[in-house]
GROMACS .gro file of N, CA, C and O in nm:
model
  320
    1MET      N    1   1.490  -2.196  -0.373
    1MET     CA    2   1.552  -2.076  -0.323
    1MET      C    3   1.697  -2.070  -0.373
    1MET      O    4   1.766  -2.169  -0.376
    2SER      N    5   1.741  -1.954  -0.406
    2SER     CA    6   1.875  -1.937  -0.458
    2SER      C    7   1.976  -1.929  -0.343
    2SER      O    8   1.950  -1.872  -0.239
    3ASP      N    9   2.093  -1.988  -0.366
    3ASP     CA   10   2.201  -1.977  -0.268
    3ASP      C   11   2.257  -1.836  -0.263
    3ASP      O   12   2.326  -1.800  -0.169
    4ASP      N   13   2.229  -1.756  -0.366
    4ASP     CA   14   2.282  -1.620  -0.371
    4ASP      C   15   2.217  -1.528  -0.269
    4ASP      O   16   2.272  -1.426  -0.233
    5PHE      N   17   2.097  -1.561  -0.228
    5PHE     CA   18   2.025  -1.475  -0.133
    5PHE      C   19   1.953  -1.564  -0.033
    5PHE      O   20   1.837  -1.598  -0.051
    6PRO      N   21   2.020  -1.606   0.075
    6PRO     CA   22   1.961  -1.697   0.173
    6PRO      C   23   1.835  -1.641   0.237
    6PRO      O   24   1.813  -1.520   0.240
    7GLN      N   25   1.755  -1.731   0.292
    7GLN     CA   26   1.626  -1.695   0.350
    7GLN      C   27   1.638  -1.587   0.457
    7GLN      O   28   1.557  -1.495   0.459
    8ASP      N   29   1.737  -1.595   0.545
    8ASP     CA   30   1.750  -1.494   0.649
    8ASP      C   31   1.780  -1.356   0.589
    8ASP      O   32   1.732  -1.254   0.639
    9GLU      N   33   1.853  -1.352   0.479
    9GLU     CA   34   1.879  -1.225   0.412
    9GLU      C   35   1.753  -1.174   0.342
    9GLU      O   36   1.729  -1.054   0.337
   10LEU      N   37   1.672  -1.266   0.291
   10LEU     CA   38   1.545  -1.227   0.231
   10LEU      C   39   1.455  -1.165   0.337
   10LEU      O   40   1.395  -1.059   0.315
   11GLU      N   41   1.447  -1.226   0.453
   11GLU     CA   42   1.366  -1.171   0.561
   11GLU      C   43   1.417  -1.034   0.605
   11GLU      O   44   1.338  -0.943   0.631
   12GLN      N   45   1.548  -1.017   0.610
   12GLN     CA   46   1.606  -0.888   0.645
   12GLN      C   47   1.572  -0.783   0.539
   12GLN      O   48   1.539  -0.669   0.570
   13ALA      N   49   1.579  -0.823   0.413
   13ALA     CA   50   1.546  -0.731   0.304
   13ALA      C   51   1.399  -0.687   0.314
   13ALA      O   52   1.368  -0.569   0.296
   14LEU      N   53   1.310  -0.781   0.343
   14LEU     CA   54   1.168  -0.747   0.357
   14LEU      C   55   1.147  -0.649   0.474
   14LEU      O   56   1.069  -0.554   0.462
   15TYR      N   57   1.217  -0.672   0.582
   15TYR     CA   58   1.209  -0.583   0.698
   15TYR      C   59   1.257  -0.443   0.660
   15TYR      O   60   1.192  -0.342   0.691
   16GLN      N   61   1.369  -0.435   0.590
   16GLN     CA   62   1.422  -0.306   0.547
   16GLN      C   63   1.327  -0.237   0.450
   16GLN      O   64   1.306  -0.115   0.458
   17LEU      N   65   1.270  -0.312   0.358
   17LEU     CA   66   1.177  -0.255   0.262
   17LEU      C   67   1.056  -0.193   0.330
   17LEU      O   68   1.009  -0.086   0.290
   18ASP      N   69   1.006  -0.259   0.435
   18ASP     CA   70   0.892  -0.203   0.509
   18ASP      C   71   0.923  -0.061   0.556
   18ASP      O   72   0.845   0.031   0.533
   19GLY      N   73   1.037  -0.044   0.620
   19GLY     CA   74   1.074   0.087   0.673
   19GLY      C   75   1.104   0.189   0.565
   19GLY      O   76   1.064   0.305   0.575
   20LEU      N   77   1.175   0.146   0.462
   20LEU     CA   78   1.211   0.239   0.355
   20LEU      C   79   1.089   0.288   0.279
   20LEU      O   80   1.076   0.408   0.250
   21ILE      N   81   0.998   0.199   0.248
   21ILE     CA   82   0.877   0.239   0.175
   21ILE      C   83   0.789   0.326   0.263
   21ILE      O   84   0.735   0.427   0.217
   22GLU      N   85   0.778   0.292   0.390
   22GLU     CA   86   0.698   0.373   0.483
   22GLU      C   87   0.753   0.516   0.491
   22GLU      O   88   0.677   0.612   0.498
   23ARG      N   89   0.885   0.530   0.487
   23ARG     CA   90   0.948   0.662   0.495
   23ARG      C   91   0.970   0.726   0.357
   23ARG      O   92   1.032   0.831   0.346
   24ARG      N   93   0.917   0.660   0.253
   24ARG     CA   94   0.926   0.710   0.115
   24ARG      C   95   1.070   0.724   0.066
   24ARG      O   96   1.101   0.811  -0.013
   25ARG      N   97   1.155   0.636   0.113
   25ARG     CA   98   1.295   0.635   0.067
   25ARG      C   99   1.302   0.540  -0.053
   25ARG      O  100   1.354   0.429  -0.045
   26THR      N  101   1.247   0.589  -0.163
   26THR     CA  102   1.225   0.504  -0.279
   26THR      C  103   1.353   0.457  -0.345
   26THR      O  104   1.359   0.343  -0.393
   27HIS      N  105   1.456   0.540  -0.349
   27HIS     CA  106   1.581   0.498  -0.414
   27HIS      C  107   1.646   0.383  -0.339
   27HIS      O  108   1.691   0.286  -0.402
   28ALA      N  109   1.650   0.391  -0.208
   28ALA     CA  110   1.709   0.283  -0.129
   28ALA      C  111   1.624   0.156  -0.140
   28ALA      O  112   1.680   0.045  -0.150
   29ALA      N  113   1.493   0.172  -0.139
   29ALA     CA  114   1.404   0.056  -0.153
   29ALA      C  115   1.422  -0.008  -0.291
   29ALA      O  116   1.428  -0.131  -0.304
   30ARG      N  117   1.435   0.073  -0.394
   30ARG     CA  118   1.454   0.022  -0.531
   30ARG      C  119   1.586  -0.055  -0.540
   30ARG      O  120   1.593  -0.158  -0.606
   31ASP      N  121   1.690  -0.006  -0.472
   31ASP     CA  122   1.819  -0.077  -0.472
   31ASP      C  123   1.805  -0.217  -0.414
   31ASP      O  124   1.858  -0.314  -0.469
   32ILE      N  125   1.734  -0.227  -0.302
   32ILE     CA  126   1.715  -0.358  -0.238
   32ILE      C  127   1.633  -0.449  -0.329
   32ILE      O  128   1.670  -0.564  -0.353
   33LEU      N  129   1.524  -0.397  -0.383
   33LEU     CA  130   1.440  -0.479  -0.470
   33LEU      C  131   1.516  -0.525  -0.595
   33LEU      O  132   1.497  -0.639  -0.640
   34SER      N  133   1.602  -0.442  -0.647
   34SER     CA  134   1.677  -0.480  -0.767
   34SER      C  135   1.773  -0.596  -0.740
   34SER      O  136   1.807  -0.670  -0.831
   35ARG      N  137   1.815  -0.611  -0.615
   35ARG     CA  138   1.902  -0.722  -0.578
   35ARG      C  139   1.823  -0.848  -0.544
   35ARG      O  140   1.865  -0.959  -0.576
   36VAL      N  141   1.708  -0.831  -0.479
   36VAL     CA  142   1.637  -0.945  -0.421
   36VAL      C  143   1.532  -1.003  -0.515
   36VAL      O  144   1.519  -1.125  -0.527
   37LEU      N  145   1.457  -0.919  -0.582
   37LEU     CA  146   1.345  -0.968  -0.664
   37LEU      C  147   1.390  -1.062  -0.776
   37LEU      O  148   1.323  -1.164  -0.800
   38PRO      N  149   1.502  -1.038  -0.843
   38PRO     CA  150   1.545  -1.135  -0.945
   38PRO      C  151   1.574  -1.274  -0.889
   38PRO      O  152   1.558  -1.374  -0.958
   39GLN      N  153   1.615  -1.280  -0.764
   39GLN     CA  154   1.644  -1.409  -0.699
   39GLN      C  155   1.515  -1.480  -0.655
   39GLN      O  156   1.514  -1.602  -0.640
   40HIS      N  157   1.410  -1.401  -0.631
   40HIS     CA  158   1.283  -1.455  -0.581
   40HIS      C  159   1.167  -1.390  -0.656
   40HIS      O  160   1.084  -1.319  -0.597
   41PRO      N  161   1.156  -1.414  -0.787
   41PRO     CA  162   1.057  -1.342  -0.868
   41PRO      C  163   0.912  -1.377  -0.837
   41PRO      O  164   0.822  -1.302  -0.874
   42ASP      N  165   0.888  -1.487  -0.767
   42ASP     CA  166   0.752  -1.528  -0.734
   42ASP      C  167   0.719  -1.511  -0.586
   42ASP      O  168   0.620  -1.565  -0.537
   43ASN      N  169   0.801  -1.436  -0.514
   43ASN     CA  170   0.776  -1.412  -0.373
   43ASN      C  171   0.669  -1.305  -0.360
   43ASN      O  172   0.689  -1.190  -0.401
   44ILE      N  173   0.556  -1.343  -0.303
   44ILE     CA  174   0.441  -1.253  -0.294
   44ILE      C  175   0.476  -1.127  -0.215
   44ILE      O  176   0.440  -1.016  -0.256
   45SER      N  177   0.546  -1.140  -0.105
   45SER     CA  178   0.579  -1.022  -0.024
   45SER      C  179   0.667  -0.924  -0.102
   45SER      O  180   0.645  -0.802  -0.096
   46LEU      N  181   0.763  -0.977  -0.174
   46LEU     CA  182   0.848  -0.889  -0.256
   46LEU      C  183   0.767  -0.822  -0.366
   46LEU      O  184   0.785  -0.703  -0.394
   47LEU      N  185   0.680  -0.897  -0.429
   47LEU     CA  186   0.596  -0.840  -0.534
   47LEU      C  187   0.504  -0.731  -0.479
   47LEU      O  188   0.481  -0.629  -0.545
   48GLU      N  189   0.452  -0.752  -0.359
   48GLU     CA  190   0.368  -0.648  -0.297
   48GLU      C  191   0.449  -0.522  -0.269
   48GLU      O  192   0.402  -0.411  -0.295
   49HIS      N  193   0.569  -0.540  -0.218
   49HIS     CA  194   0.656  -0.424  -0.195
   49HIS      C  195   0.689  -0.354  -0.327
   49HIS      O  196   0.689  -0.230  -0.334
   50ALA      N  197   0.716  -0.433  -0.429
   50ALA     CA  198   0.748  -0.375  -0.560
   50ALA      C  199   0.629  -0.297  -0.614
   50ALA      O  200   0.646  -0.189  -0.672
   51ALA      N  201   0.509  -0.348  -0.597
   51ALA     CA  202   0.389  -0.279  -0.643
   51ALA      C  203   0.370  -0.147  -0.569
   51ALA      O  204   0.343  -0.043  -0.630
   52TRP      N  205   0.386  -0.150  -0.436
   52TRP     CA  206   0.373  -0.026  -0.358
   52TRP      C  207   0.477   0.076  -0.400
   52TRP      O  208   0.447   0.195  -0.417
   53LEU      N  209   0.600   0.030  -0.415
   53LEU     CA  210   0.708   0.120  -0.453
   53LEU      C  211   0.682   0.182  -0.591
   53LEU      O  212   0.696   0.304  -0.609
   54SER      N  213   0.640   0.101  -0.685
   54SER     CA  214   0.609   0.152  -0.819
   54SER      C  215   0.496   0.254  -0.813
   54SER      O  216   0.502   0.357  -0.881
   55TRP      N  217   0.397   0.227  -0.732
   55TRP     CA  218   0.285   0.321  -0.717
   55TRP      C  219   0.334   0.454  -0.658
   55TRP      O  220   0.296   0.561  -0.706
   56LEU      N  221   0.420   0.446  -0.555
   56LEU     CA  222   0.474   0.569  -0.494
   56LEU      C  223   0.555   0.651  -0.593
   56LEU      O  224   0.561   0.773  -0.584
   57GLU      N  225   0.619   0.582  -0.687
   57GLU     CA  226   0.701   0.649  -0.787
   57GLU      C  227   0.621   0.688  -0.912
   57GLU      O  228   0.679   0.729  -1.012
   58ASP      N  229   0.489   0.677  -0.902
   58ASP     CA  230   0.399   0.708  -1.015
   58ASP      C  231   0.428   0.624  -1.139
   58ASP      O  232   0.411   0.669  -1.251
   59LYS      N  233   0.469   0.502  -1.117
   59LYS     CA  234   0.491   0.407  -1.225
   59LYS      C  235   0.372   0.311  -1.226
   59LYS      O  236   0.383   0.194  -1.187
   60ASP      N  237   0.258   0.364  -1.270
   60ASP     CA  238   0.132   0.289  -1.259
   60ASP      C  239   0.133   0.159  -1.338
   60ASP      O  240   0.082   0.057  -1.290
   61ASP      N  241   0.187   0.159  -1.458
   61ASP     CA  242   0.191   0.036  -1.538
   61ASP      C  243   0.274  -0.072  -1.470
   61ASP      O  244   0.236  -0.189  -1.468
   62GLU      N  245   0.385  -0.031  -1.413
   62GLU     CA  246   0.471  -0.126  -1.341
   62GLU      C  247   0.400  -0.179  -1.217
   62GLU      O  248   0.407  -0.298  -1.187
   63ALA      N  249   0.333  -0.090  -1.145
   63ALA     CA  250   0.259  -0.132  -1.025
   63ALA      C  251   0.150  -0.233  -1.062
   63ALA      O  252   0.133  -0.335  -0.993
   64ARG      N  253   0.078  -0.205  -1.170
   64ARG     CA  254  -0.026  -0.299  -1.216
   64ARG      C  255   0.034  -0.433  -1.257
   64ARG      O  256  -0.023  -0.538  -1.229
   65ALA      N  257   0.148  -0.429  -1.322
   65ALA     CA  258   0.214  -0.554  -1.363
   65ALA      C  259   0.249  -0.641  -1.242
   65ALA      O  260   0.229  -0.763  -1.243
   66HIS      N  261   0.299  -0.577  -1.136
   66HIS     CA  262   0.330  -0.652  -1.014
   66HIS      C  263   0.201  -0.708  -0.952
   66HIS      O  264   0.198  -0.823  -0.908
   67ALA      N  265   0.097  -0.628  -0.949
   67ALA     CA  266  -0.031  -0.673  -0.894
   67ALA      C  267  -0.087  -0.790  -0.975
   67ALA      O  268  -0.136  -0.888  -0.918
   68HIS      N  269  -0.076  -0.782  -1.106
   68HIS     CA  270  -0.124  -0.892  -1.191
   68HIS      C  271  -0.044  -1.019  -1.166
   68HIS      O  272  -0.100  -1.129  -1.164
   69ARG      N  273   0.087  -1.005  -1.145
   69ARG     CA  274   0.170  -1.122  -1.117
   69ARG      C  275   0.130  -1.185  -0.985
   69ARG      O  276   0.123  -1.308  -0.973
   70ILE      N  277   0.102  -1.103  -0.886
   70ILE     CA  278   0.054  -1.155  -0.757
   70ILE      C  279  -0.072  -1.236  -0.778
   70ILE      O  280  -0.087  -1.348  -0.725
   71LEU      N  281  -0.165  -1.183  -0.856
   71LEU     CA  282  -0.292  -1.252  -0.878
   71LEU      C  283  -0.275  -1.379  -0.962
   71LEU      O  284  -0.352  -1.473  -0.947
   72GLU      N  285  -0.175  -1.382  -1.049
   72GLU     CA  286  -0.145  -1.505  -1.121
   72GLU      C  287  -0.100  -1.614  -1.024
   72GLU      O  288  -0.136  -1.731  -1.039
   73LEU      N  289  -0.019  -1.574  -0.927
   73LEU     CA  290   0.034  -1.670  -0.830
   73LEU      C  291  -0.068  -1.706  -0.723
   73LEU      O  292  -0.072  -1.821  -0.678
   74GLU      N  293  -0.146  -1.609  -0.680
   74GLU     CA  294  -0.247  -1.628  -0.575
   74GLU      C  295  -0.375  -1.556  -0.618
   74GLU      O  296  -0.396  -1.438  -0.583
   75PRO      N  297  -0.461  -1.624  -0.692
   75PRO     CA  298  -0.581  -1.558  -0.746
   75PRO      C  299  -0.672  -1.495  -0.641
   75PRO      O  300  -0.746  -1.403  -0.671
   76HIS      N  301  -0.665  -1.543  -0.518
   76HIS     CA  302  -0.753  -1.489  -0.413
   76HIS      C  303  -0.678  -1.393  -0.319
   76HIS      O  304  -0.721  -1.370  -0.207
   77ASN      N  305  -0.569  -1.338  -0.365
   77ASN     CA  306  -0.493  -1.243  -0.284
   77ASN      C  307  -0.560  -1.106  -0.297
   77ASN      O  308  -0.548  -1.039  -0.398
   78TYR      N  309  -0.631  -1.067  -0.193
   78TYR     CA  310  -0.710  -0.944  -0.199
   78TYR      C  311  -0.627  -0.817  -0.175
   78TYR      O  312  -0.675  -0.708  -0.198
   79SER      N  313  -0.503  -0.834  -0.133
   79SER     CA  314  -0.419  -0.714  -0.116
   79SER      C  315  -0.370  -0.662  -0.251
   79SER      O  316  -0.333  -0.547  -0.262
   80ALA      N  317  -0.373  -0.747  -0.352
   80ALA     CA  318  -0.329  -0.706  -0.485
   80ALA      C  319  -0.436  -0.620  -0.548
   80ALA      O  320  -0.416  -0.539  -0.630
   0.00000   0.00000   0.00000
């Protein structure tokens, strides 16, 4: 884990992403992901949020790329 983004801040970011994506506030969600995902590129929860966000923004190739990465990390992850 990176010292740049401590675990409690990661958990807070995931909580915020849930609400932002649910309310379709894609720009705010994208801002959070752009800060957090580079620090935790293999975090399944972040990748799932990134896939949902990409799908909402009609970025199908990007959404598929996130889903494929999830499956690389967890081949039996059925949410991907």
